[in-house]
mmCIF file of C-alpha atoms in Angstrom:
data_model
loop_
_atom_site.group_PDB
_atom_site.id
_atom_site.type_symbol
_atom_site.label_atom_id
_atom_site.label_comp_id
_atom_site.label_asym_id
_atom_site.label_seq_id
_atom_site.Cartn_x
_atom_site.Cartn_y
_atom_site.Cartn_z
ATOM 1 C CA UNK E 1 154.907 33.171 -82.470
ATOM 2 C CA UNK E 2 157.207 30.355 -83.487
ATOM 3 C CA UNK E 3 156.994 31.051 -86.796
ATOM 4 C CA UNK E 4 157.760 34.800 -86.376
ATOM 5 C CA UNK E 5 160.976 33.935 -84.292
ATOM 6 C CA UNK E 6 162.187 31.660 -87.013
ATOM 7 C CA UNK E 7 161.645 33.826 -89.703
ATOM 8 C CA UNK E 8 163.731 36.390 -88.128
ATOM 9 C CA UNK E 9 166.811 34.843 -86.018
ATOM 10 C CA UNK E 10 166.158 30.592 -87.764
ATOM 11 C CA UNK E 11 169.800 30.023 -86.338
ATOM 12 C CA UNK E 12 168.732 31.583 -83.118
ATOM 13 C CA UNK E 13 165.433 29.428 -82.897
ATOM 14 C CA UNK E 14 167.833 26.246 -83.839
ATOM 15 C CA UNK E 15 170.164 26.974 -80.862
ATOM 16 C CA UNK E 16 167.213 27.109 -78.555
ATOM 17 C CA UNK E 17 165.865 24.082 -79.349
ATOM 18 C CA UNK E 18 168.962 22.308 -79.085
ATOM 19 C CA UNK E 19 169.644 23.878 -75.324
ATOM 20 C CA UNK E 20 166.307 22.817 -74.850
ATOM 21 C CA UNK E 21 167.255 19.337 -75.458
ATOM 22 C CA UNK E 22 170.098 19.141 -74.020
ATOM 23 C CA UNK E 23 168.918 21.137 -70.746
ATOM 24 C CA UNK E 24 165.984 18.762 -70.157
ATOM 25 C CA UNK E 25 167.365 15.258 -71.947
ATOM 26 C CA UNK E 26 163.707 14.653 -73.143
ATOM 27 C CA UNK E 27 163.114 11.510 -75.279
ATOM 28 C CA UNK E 28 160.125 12.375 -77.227
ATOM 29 C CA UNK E 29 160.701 15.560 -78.873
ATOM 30 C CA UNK E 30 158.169 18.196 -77.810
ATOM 31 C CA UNK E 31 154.402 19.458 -79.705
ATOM 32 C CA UNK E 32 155.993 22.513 -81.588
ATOM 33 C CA UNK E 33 159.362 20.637 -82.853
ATOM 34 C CA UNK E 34 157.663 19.426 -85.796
ATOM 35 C CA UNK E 35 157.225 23.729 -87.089
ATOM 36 C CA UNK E 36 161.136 23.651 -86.180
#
């Protein structure tokens, strides 16, 4: 599913991720950030 999502919208995916970080402040970065 990741994959699919980045392949169509990658900036999309990338602003995600980043609200994700910034929404939950997490350290470690989570399981699927290494596909990102």
């Amino acid at each position: 599913m990741v994959s699919n999502v980045q392949l169509a919208d990658p900036m999309k995916l990338i602003q995600k991720v980043a609200t994700y970080f910034k929404e939950n402040r997490v350290i470690e970065p989570p399981p699927w950030a290494m596909f990102v």
